[in-house]
Every structure is written in structure tokens, then in C-alpha cells.
PDB file of C-alpha atoms in Angstrom:
ATOM      1  CA  MET A   1       0.000   0.000   0.000  1.00 93.00           C
ATOM      2  CA  LYS A   2       1.128   3.539  -0.748  1.00 96.00           C
ATOM      3  CA  LEU A   3       0.280   6.449   1.529  1.00 97.00           C
ATOM      4  CA  MET A   4       0.861  10.154   0.951  1.00 97.00           C
ATOM      5  CA  ILE A   5       1.581  12.097   4.140  1.00 98.00           C
ATOM      6  CA  CYS A   6       1.955  15.828   4.706  1.00 97.00           C
ATOM      7  CA  MET A   7       2.745  17.864   7.813  1.00 95.00           C
ATOM      8  CA  ASP A   8       2.653  21.623   8.107  1.00 92.00           C
ATOM      9  CA  ASP A   9       3.362  24.390  10.637  1.00 80.00           C
ATOM     10  CA  THR A  10       5.273  22.484  13.322  1.00 79.00           C
ATOM     11  CA  ASP A  11       7.941  25.101  14.042  1.00 66.00           C
ATOM     12  CA  ASN A  12       8.529  28.534  15.525  1.00 51.00           C
ATOM     13  CA  LEU A  13      11.231  31.133  14.863  1.00 60.00           C
ATOM     14  CA  GLU A  14      13.639  29.507  17.335  1.00 63.00           C
ATOM     15  CA  SER A  15      13.118  25.839  16.398  1.00 68.00           C
ATOM     16  CA  LYS A  16      14.247  23.735  13.483  1.00 77.00           C
ATOM     17  CA  GLY A  17      11.870  23.700  10.515  1.00 79.00           C
ATOM     18  CA  THR A  18       9.134  21.215   9.737  1.00 86.00           C
ATOM     19  CA  GLY A  19      11.431  19.324   7.371  1.00 86.00           C
ATOM     20  CA  TRP A  20      13.652  18.298  10.271  1.00 90.00           C
ATOM     21  CA  LEU A  21      10.678  16.969  12.232  1.00 92.00           C
ATOM     22  CA  VAL A  22       9.340  15.029   9.238  1.00 95.00           C
ATOM     23  CA  GLU A  23      12.773  13.539   8.586  1.00 94.00           C
ATOM     24  CA  ALA A  24      13.072  12.449  12.228  1.00 94.00           C
ATOM     25  CA  ALA A  25       9.600  10.882  12.141  1.00 96.00           C
ATOM     26  CA  CYS A  26      10.531   8.900   9.025  1.00 96.00           C
ATOM     27  CA  ARG A  27      13.700   7.618  10.712  1.00 96.00           C
ATOM     28  CA  GLU A  28      11.682   6.490  13.720  1.00 96.00           C
ATOM     29  CA  MET A  29       9.065   4.721  11.588  1.00 97.00           C
ATOM     30  CA  THR A  30      11.811   3.032   9.565  1.00 97.00           C
ATOM     31  CA  ALA A  31      13.361   1.755  12.805  1.00 97.00           C
ATOM     32  CA  MET A  32       9.924   0.412  13.792  1.00 96.00           C
ATOM     33  CA  GLY A  33       9.836  -1.617  10.563  1.00 97.00           C
ATOM     34  CA  TRP A  34       6.761   0.146   9.271  1.00 97.00           C
ATOM     35  CA  GLY A  35       7.918   0.483   5.650  1.00 95.00           C
ATOM     36  CA  SER A  36      10.046   2.593   3.346  1.00 96.00           C
ATOM     37  CA  TYR A  37       9.777   6.332   2.795  1.00 96.00           C
ATOM     38  CA  SER A  38      10.356   8.583  -0.161  1.00 96.00           C
ATOM     39  CA  MET A  39      12.311  11.790  -0.387  1.00 96.00           C
ATOM     40  CA  ILE A  40      10.590  14.720   1.326  1.00 97.00           C
ATOM     41  CA  SER A  41       9.317  17.521  -0.890  1.00 97.00           C
ATOM     42  CA  ARG A  42       8.826  21.137   0.191  1.00 94.00           C
ATOM     43  CA  HIS A  43       5.912  23.056  -1.312  1.00 94.00           C
ATOM     44  CA  GLN A  44       5.641  26.838  -1.162  1.00 88.00           C
ATOM     45  CA  LEU A  45       2.184  28.190  -0.347  1.00 85.00           C
ATOM     46  CA  PHE A  46       0.679  31.677  -0.596  1.00 69.00           C
ATOM     47  CA  VAL A  47       2.449  34.377   1.414  1.00 60.00           C
ATOM     48  CA  HIS A  48      -0.120  36.946   2.542  1.00 49.00           C
ATOM     49  CA  PRO A  49      -0.653  39.174   5.606  1.00 56.00           C
ATOM     50  CA  ASP A  50      -3.850  37.250   6.455  1.00 51.00           C
ATOM     51  CA  ILE A  51      -1.980  33.930   6.619  1.00 51.00           C
ATOM     52  CA  PRO A  52       0.037  33.271   9.814  1.00 56.00           C
ATOM     53  CA  TYR A  53       3.276  31.367   9.187  1.00 53.00           C
ATOM     54  CA  THR A  54       6.722  31.027  10.703  1.00 54.00           C
ATOM     55  CA  SER A  55       9.092  31.961   7.902  1.00 51.00           C
ATOM     56  CA  HIS A  56       8.125  30.741   4.429  1.00 59.00           C
ATOM     57  CA  ASN A  57       4.658  29.112   4.627  1.00 66.00           C
ATOM     58  CA  SER A  58       5.689  25.808   3.125  1.00 80.00           C
ATOM     59  CA  SER A  59       4.528  22.238   3.760  1.00 91.00           C
ATOM     60  CA  MET A  60       6.442  18.945   3.726  1.00 94.00           C
ATOM     61  CA  VAL A  61       5.262  15.802   1.921  1.00 97.00           C
ATOM     62  CA  PHE A  62       6.507  12.226   1.660  1.00 97.00           C
ATOM     63  CA  THR A  63       5.129   8.873   0.562  1.00 97.00           C
ATOM     64  CA  ALA A  64       5.174   5.574   2.434  1.00 97.00           C
ATOM     65  CA  LYS A  65       5.253   2.040   1.060  1.00 97.00           C
ATOM     66  CA  THR A  66       3.815   0.036   3.903  1.00 97.00           C
ATOM     67  CA  ASP A  67       1.594  -2.786   5.130  1.00 96.00           C
ATOM     68  CA  VAL A  68       0.640  -0.744   8.202  1.00 97.00           C
ATOM     69  CA  ALA A  69      -2.930   0.588   8.219  1.00 96.00           C
ATOM     70  CA  PRO A  70      -3.474   4.337   7.635  1.00 96.00           C
ATOM     71  CA  GLU A  71      -5.186   4.518  11.032  1.00 97.00           C
ATOM     72  CA  LYS A  72      -1.981   3.378  12.736  1.00 97.00           C
ATOM     73  CA  TYR A  73      -0.034   6.111  10.906  1.00 97.00           C
ATOM     74  CA  ALA A  74      -2.619   8.678  11.973  1.00 97.00           C
ATOM     75  CA  GLU A  75      -2.371   7.566  15.604  1.00 97.00           C
ATOM     76  CA  PHE A  76       1.433   7.545  15.664  1.00 97.00           C
ATOM     77  CA  LEU A  77       1.980  10.794  13.758  1.00 97.00           C
ATOM     78  CA  SER A  78      -0.723  12.650  15.695  1.00 96.00           C
ATOM     79  CA  ALA A  79       1.064  11.797  18.946  1.00 96.00           C
ATOM     80  CA  TYR A  80       4.425  12.619  17.347  1.00 95.00           C
ATOM     81  CA  LEU A  81       3.256  16.089  16.321  1.00 94.00           C
ATOM     82  CA  GLU A  82       1.749  16.793  19.733  1.00 93.00           C
ATOM     83  CA  THR A  83       4.996  15.733  21.432  1.00 94.00           C
ATOM     84  CA  HIS A  84       7.589  17.262  19.099  1.00 91.00           C
ATOM     85  CA  SER A  85       6.046  20.359  17.515  1.00 89.00           C
ATOM     86  CA  ALA A  86       7.426  23.666  18.746  1.00 83.00           C
ATOM     87  CA  PRO A  87       5.532  25.857  21.239  1.00 86.00           C
ATOM     88  CA  GLY A  88       3.289  28.334  19.453  1.00 81.00           C
ATOM     89  CA  SER A  89       3.042  26.289  16.270  1.00 84.00           C
ATOM     90  CA  ASP A  90      -0.229  25.263  14.613  1.00 88.00           C
ATOM     91  CA  PRO A  91       0.460  21.718  13.344  1.00 92.00           C
ATOM     92  CA  GLY A  92      -1.648  19.950  10.745  1.00 95.00           C
ATOM     93  CA  LEU A  93      -1.519  16.382   9.422  1.00 97.00           C
ATOM     94  CA  CYS A  94      -2.977  14.851   6.262  1.00 98.00           C
ATOM     95  CA  ILE A  95      -2.796  11.162   5.266  1.00 98.00           C
ATOM     96  CA  VAL A  96      -4.123   9.911   1.929  1.00 97.00           C
ATOM     97  CA  PRO A  97      -4.019   6.349   0.537  1.00 96.00           C
ATOM     98  CA  GLU A  98      -3.099   6.429  -3.151  1.00 89.00           C
ATOM     99  CA  PRO A  99      -6.103   8.343  -4.511  1.00 89.00           C
ATOM    100  CA  GLU A 100      -8.355   7.670  -7.460  1.00 90.00           C
ATOM    101  CA  THR A 101      -8.636  10.101 -10.375  1.00 92.00           C
ATOM    102  CA  GLU A 102     -11.457  12.307  -9.096  1.00 95.00           C
ATOM    103  CA  THR A 103      -9.889  12.581  -5.632  1.00 96.00           C
ATOM    104  CA  CYS A 104      -6.583  13.526  -7.273  1.00 96.00           C
ATOM    105  CA  LYS A 105      -8.258  16.287  -9.251  1.00 97.00           C
ATOM    106  CA  ALA A 106      -9.920  17.740  -6.157  1.00 97.00           C
ATOM    107  CA  LEU A 107      -6.708  17.668  -4.123  1.00 98.00           C
ATOM    108  CA  ILE A 108      -4.638  19.190  -6.913  1.00 98.00           C
ATOM    109  CA  SER A 109      -7.183  21.966  -7.343  1.00 97.00           C
ATOM    110  CA  PHE A 110      -7.043  22.767  -3.609  1.00 97.00           C
ATOM    111  CA  GLY A 111      -3.230  22.726  -3.641  1.00 97.00           C
ATOM    112  CA  LEU A 112      -2.992  25.102  -6.596  1.00 96.00           C
ATOM    113  CA  ARG A 113      -5.506  27.456  -4.987  1.00 96.00           C
ATOM    114  CA  ALA A 114      -3.403  27.479  -1.793  1.00 94.00           C
ATOM    115  CA  LYS A 115      -0.512  28.958  -3.785  1.00 93.00           C
ATOM    116  CA  LYS A 116      -2.516  32.067  -4.689  1.00 91.00           C
ATOM    117  CA  GLU A 117      -5.537  32.349  -2.356  1.00 90.00           C
ATOM    118  CA  VAL A 118      -6.248  32.739   1.346  1.00 87.00           C
ATOM    119  CA  LEU A 119      -8.088  29.526   2.238  1.00 93.00           C
ATOM    120  CA  THR A 120      -9.786  28.583   5.501  1.00 94.00           C
ATOM    121  CA  LYS A 121      -9.823  25.634   7.871  1.00 94.00           C
ATOM    122  CA  SER A 122     -13.506  25.169   7.104  1.00 95.00           C
ATOM    123  CA  GLN A 123     -12.749  24.777   3.394  1.00 97.00           C
ATOM    124  CA  ALA A 124     -10.013  22.248   4.163  1.00 97.00           C
ATOM    125  CA  TYR A 125     -12.170  20.173   6.512  1.00 97.00           C
ATOM    126  CA  THR A 126     -15.125  20.234   4.121  1.00 97.00           C
ATOM    127  CA  LEU A 127     -13.011  18.857   1.272  1.00 97.00           C
ATOM    128  CA  ALA A 128     -11.307  16.245   3.449  1.00 97.00           C
ATOM    129  CA  GLU A 129     -14.679  15.014   4.726  1.00 97.00           C
ATOM    130  CA  LYS A 130     -16.081  14.868   1.199  1.00 97.00           C
ATOM    131  CA  LEU A 131     -13.084  12.849  -0.009  1.00 97.00           C
ATOM    132  CA  GLY A 132     -12.947  10.636   3.089  1.00 96.00           C
ATOM    133  CA  ILE A 133      -9.311  11.363   3.948  1.00 96.00           C
ATOM    134  CA  HIS A 134      -7.538  11.949   7.262  1.00 98.00           C
ATOM    135  CA  LEU A 135      -7.002  15.612   8.192  1.00 98.00           C
ATOM    136  CA  SER A 136      -6.280  16.626  11.779  1.00 97.00           C
ATOM    137  CA  GLU A 137      -4.912  19.521  13.838  1.00 95.00           C
ATOM    138  CA  HIS A 138      -2.510  19.075  16.745  1.00 94.00           C
ATOM    139  CA  GLY A 139      -2.056  22.302  18.641  1.00 88.00           C
ATOM    140  CA  GLY A 140      -2.386  26.054  18.478  1.00 86.00           C
ATOM    141  CA  THR A 141      -4.966  27.274  16.005  1.00 89.00           C
ATOM    142  CA  GLY A 142      -4.620  24.105  13.935  1.00 87.00           C
ATOM    143  CA  GLY A 143      -4.174  26.266  10.843  1.00 88.00           C
ATOM    144  CA  GLY A 144      -1.553  23.861   9.534  1.00 90.00           C
ATOM    145  CA  ILE A 145      -4.326  21.606   8.241  1.00 95.00           C
ATOM    146  CA  ILE A 146      -4.707  23.946   5.253  1.00 95.00           C
ATOM    147  CA  GLY A 147      -1.089  23.519   4.196  1.00 94.00           C
ATOM    148  CA  ALA A 148      -1.157  19.804   5.006  1.00 96.00           C
ATOM    149  CA  LEU A 149      -4.066  19.214   2.632  1.00 97.00           C
ATOM    150  CA  ALA A 150      -2.616  21.550  -0.004  1.00 97.00           C
ATOM    151  CA  GLY A 151       0.783  19.861   0.120  1.00 97.00           C
ATOM    152  CA  ILE A 152      -0.728  16.503  -0.836  1.00 98.00           C
ATOM    153  CA  GLY A 153      -2.367  18.100  -3.874  1.00 97.00           C
ATOM    154  CA  LEU A 154       0.845  19.799  -4.979  1.00 97.00           C
ATOM    155  CA  ARG A 155       2.864  16.581  -4.682  1.00 97.00           C
ATOM    156  CA  LEU A 156       0.198  14.810  -6.742  1.00 97.00           C
ATOM    157  CA  GLN A 157       0.315  17.571  -9.350  1.00 97.00           C
ATOM    158  CA  GLY A 158       3.934  16.581  -9.951  1.00 96.00           C
ATOM    159  CA  ASN A 159       5.408  19.914 -10.995  1.00 96.00           C
ATOM    160  CA  ASP A 160       5.798  21.812  -7.764  1.00 96.00           C
ATOM    161  CA  GLY A 161       8.355  21.978  -4.995  1.00 95.00           C
ATOM    162  CA  ARG A 162      11.927  21.150  -4.162  1.00 95.00           C
ATOM    163  CA  PHE A 163      13.189  17.967  -2.535  1.00 96.00           C
ATOM    164  CA  ARG A 164      14.752  18.236   0.880  1.00 93.00           C
ATOM    165  CA  GLY A 165      18.521  17.874   1.146  1.00 91.00           C
ATOM    166  CA  TRP A 166      21.645  18.804  -0.768  1.00 91.00           C
ATOM    167  CA  TYR A 167      23.793  16.225  -2.551  1.00 90.00           C
ATOM    168  CA  HIS A 168      27.582  16.342  -2.600  1.00 92.00           C
ATOM    169  CA  LEU A 169      28.688  14.360  -5.635  1.00 91.00           C
ATOM    170  CA  GLY A 170      31.972  16.076  -6.476  1.00 88.00           C
ATOM    171  CA  GLN A 171      33.943  19.299  -6.324  1.00 92.00           C
ATOM    172  CA  ALA A 172      32.450  22.512  -7.662  1.00 90.00           C
ATOM    173  CA  GLY A 173      33.369  22.870 -11.330  1.00 92.00           C
ATOM    174  CA  SER A 174      33.760  19.132 -11.919  1.00 94.00           C
ATOM    175  CA  VAL A 175      32.216  17.778 -15.113  1.00 96.00           C
ATOM    176  CA  MET A 176      30.117  14.608 -15.109  1.00 96.00           C
ATOM    177  CA  THR A 177      27.877  13.044 -17.719  1.00 97.00           C
ATOM    178  CA  ALA A 178      24.117  13.069 -17.283  1.00 97.00           C
ATOM    179  CA  GLY A 179      24.242   9.278 -17.209  1.00 97.00           C
ATOM    180  CA  GLU A 180      26.701   9.308 -14.302  1.00 96.00           C
ATOM    181  CA  LEU A 181      24.476  11.699 -12.373  1.00 97.00           C
ATOM    182  CA  ARG A 182      21.371   9.617 -13.066  1.00 96.00           C
ATOM    183  CA  SER A 183      23.104   6.613 -11.500  1.00 96.00           C
ATOM    184  CA  TYR A 184      22.475   8.237  -8.113  1.00 94.00           C
ATOM    185  CA  GLU A 185      19.133   7.232  -6.594  1.00 92.00           C
ATOM    186  CA  SER A 186      18.321  10.828  -5.638  1.00 94.00           C
ATOM    187  CA  ILE A 187      18.505  12.055  -9.259  1.00 96.00           C
ATOM    188  CA  GLU A 188      15.736  10.454 -11.312  1.00 96.00           C
ATOM    189  CA  ASP A 189      15.882  12.860 -14.242  1.00 97.00           C
ATOM    190  CA  ILE A 190      17.837  15.810 -15.642  1.00 98.00           C
ATOM    191  CA  ARG A 191      16.172  18.602 -17.595  1.00 98.00           C
ATOM    192  CA  THR A 192      16.371  22.282 -18.439  1.00 97.00           C
ATOM    193  CA  PRO A 193      13.890  24.637 -16.707  1.00 96.00           C
ATOM    194  CA  ASP A 194      11.663  24.557 -19.821  1.00 94.00           C
ATOM    195  CA  ASN A 195      11.374  20.747 -19.423  1.00 95.00           C
ATOM    196  CA  ALA A 196      13.761  19.753 -22.222  1.00 96.00           C
ATOM    197  CA  PRO A 197      15.379  16.340 -21.459  1.00 96.00           C
ATOM    198  CA  ILE A 198      19.151  15.941 -21.208  1.00 97.00           C
ATOM    199  CA  GLU A 199      20.609  12.818 -22.823  1.00 97.00           C
ATOM    200  CA  ASP A 200      22.949  10.555 -20.853  1.00 97.00           C
ATOM    201  CA  ALA A 201      26.005  11.477 -22.921  1.00 97.00           C
ATOM    202  CA  ARG A 202      25.679  15.221 -22.262  1.00 97.00           C
ATOM    203  CA  ARG A 203      28.304  16.798 -20.006  1.00 98.00           C
ATOM    204  CA  ILE A 204      27.285  18.773 -16.919  1.00 97.00           C
ATOM    205  CA  ARG A 205      29.378  21.064 -14.748  1.00 97.00           C
ATOM    206  CA  ILE A 206      28.275  20.553 -11.163  1.00 95.00           C
ATOM    207  CA  SER A 207      28.422  22.641  -8.007  1.00 94.00           C
ATOM    208  CA  ASP A 208      29.558  21.299  -4.644  1.00 92.00           C
ATOM    209  CA  GLN A 209      25.886  21.088  -3.562  1.00 92.00           C
ATOM    210  CA  LEU A 210      23.113  19.772  -5.796  1.00 96.00           C
ATOM    211  CA  LYS A 211      19.375  20.012  -5.148  1.00 96.00           C
ATOM    212  CA  THR A 212      16.519  18.480  -7.119  1.00 97.00           C
ATOM    213  CA  ILE A 213      13.010  19.736  -7.802  1.00 97.00           C
ATOM    214  CA  CYS A 214       9.783  17.877  -8.499  1.00 97.00           C
ATOM    215  CA  MET A 215       9.169  17.873 -12.273  1.00 97.00           C
ATOM    216  CA  ASN A 216       6.900  15.399 -14.035  1.00 96.00           C
ATOM    217  CA  GLY A 217       6.555  13.669 -10.667  1.00 95.00           C
ATOM    218  CA  ARG A 218      10.272  12.861 -10.490  1.00 96.00           C
ATOM    219  CA  SER A 219      13.289  14.102  -8.557  1.00 97.00           C
ATOM    220  CA  THR A 220      14.848  16.244 -11.278  1.00 98.00           C
ATOM    221  CA  LEU A 221      18.175  18.058 -11.502  1.00 98.00           C
ATOM    222  CA  LEU A 222      17.847  21.302 -13.460  1.00 98.00           C
ATOM    223  CA  VAL A 223      20.604  22.506 -15.788  1.00 97.00           C
ATOM    224  CA  HIS A 224      21.078  25.452 -18.100  1.00 97.00           C
ATOM    225  CA  PRO A 225      21.215  24.958 -21.884  1.00 96.00           C
ATOM    226  CA  ALA A 226      24.692  23.969 -23.088  1.00 95.00           C
ATOM    227  CA  ASP A 227      27.396  26.627 -23.468  1.00 94.00           C
ATOM    228  CA  SER A 228      29.663  27.033 -26.501  1.00 92.00           C
ATOM    229  CA  ASP A 229      31.732  24.041 -25.338  1.00 92.00           C
ATOM    230  CA  GLY A 230      28.629  21.845 -25.167  1.00 94.00           C
ATOM    231  CA  ILE A 231      28.629  21.747 -21.359  1.00 97.00           C
ATOM    232  CA  HIS A 232      25.542  22.318 -19.225  1.00 97.00           C
ATOM    233  CA  ALA A 233      25.740  23.965 -15.783  1.00 96.00           C
ATOM    234  CA  VAL A 234      23.440  23.174 -12.882  1.00 97.00           C
ATOM    235  CA  LEU A 235      21.153  25.950 -11.671  1.00 96.00           C
ATOM    236  CA  ALA A 236      22.520  27.888  -8.718  1.00 90.00           C
ATOM    237  CA  LYS A 237      20.846  27.886  -5.292  1.00 86.00           C
ATOM    238  CA  GLU A 238      19.258  31.304  -5.831  1.00 88.00           C
ATOM    239  CA  GLU A 239      17.867  30.207  -9.208  1.00 91.00           C
ATOM    240  CA  LEU A 240      16.084  27.246  -7.610  1.00 89.00           C
ATOM    241  CA  LYS A 241      14.112  29.414  -5.187  1.00 83.00           C
ATOM    242  CA  ARG A 242      11.385  29.981  -7.756  1.00 83.00           C
ATOM    243  CA  PHE A 243      10.465  26.280  -7.727  1.00 82.00           C
TER     244      PHE A 243
END
């Protein structure tokens, strides 16, 4: 069974971000033998004066391959959020078994709206109840349920967000082929920002830290079009902030 899980708004200005908490929860569940867990994706939501958030208003999503019932995940992660979330935070949790087409459409629509509209808890709960999926709040105002539900939709949409973590695969300025880079589990695809594929034989100049984004539902390394020597360069950290 595949589950999609999102947590949002677990931190405050003094604590580590939600990504750290999600990563720690995945380590604990792995140690419990509950299954295997995907890379964690970060999804940027609408930044607006009417929306309370800690620093960036982003949610964290991962998938689980597991034989453990969704109800057990809900019980464990609810307690985890209530124990480990930072004081003053407004944690939300959403858990969705691999959804059917119409559920996907509804979740994606909500996620895309959350990138440009001020949405409410009532709207989030109404949709979750209609779709029959787990959505719960675990402290504070519980406003994190909006981002938790939206994050699932954005991960399903497949072309939003950056994956957590930086990869150190060589010295800055080193040149590797696209095929060599694709041999790493964390890099599923390599493309230009306009979605043009990069063939395995193409040469890429890397930086000392590489980050992937979610494109076409895959962990994708973005590179610039080739220079006059036929070499592509990875996008810099600042250039990735728009994803």
C-alpha cells in the first residue's frame, strides 16, 4: 500500500523547521519496521498578511510504502506532532491512501488554490470530509491543516516543490555526464527549466551542492542549456528558489 503524508506548521522562529521533524519521524518509523519512505518535498504556499506562518509558509510531503494501516499512521503521527512540535506552532496532518482520479483532481485543485488564495480551515475540513481522507490539527490554532491538505495536492500535481537535502557528488566545477548523475538514486531525471530532457552522454558542470526539484513527478536536476563548449551547468541555489 502507498500512503501520501503531509505535515505543516510544526515550528517557531527559534526551532528547526518542519522538514527536520518530518525527517526524524521517518527515521523512527523506519526503525519500527513500518515500511520505506520517499524523499521529502517542500511546497511553497501563498504568502499573505492574512496567513500566519513562521518563515516561508511551506509544507512537507513524503510517501510511504507500507503494510501498516493508515489509522496506525494517523495515531502515531498525531502523537508525534503533539509531542515534538514547537511551542506556538499550529500543526496539521494529512494522510491519503493512493487516490483515485477524481480525488486527485480535487486535491490538486485545492493545492494550486493554496498557492494564490487565502483559504480557511472550514474549506479544508469540508473537502477532506467529502473525499474521506484523514485531516487533523494538533495544537495552536490548527491552521496547519490547510497547508497539510494543499501539500498533498501539490505533490500529486507533480510539478511543484523542491526535494529536501543537498547532494555532494563532487567538487564545484567538476564535469560529469548526465548518465553518471542519473546513476544516483536521488537524481531520477535531468532537464532544463523549460522541461527539455538531457541525454545521458551530455556533459554537466556541477556545483559542490546539488538540489533536485519535483518535475513530471520525479526528482529532477535542473541545468542550463549547453554553453559554446557543449557543457551544461546546474542551476545555482538562488535560481532554484522559484520552484
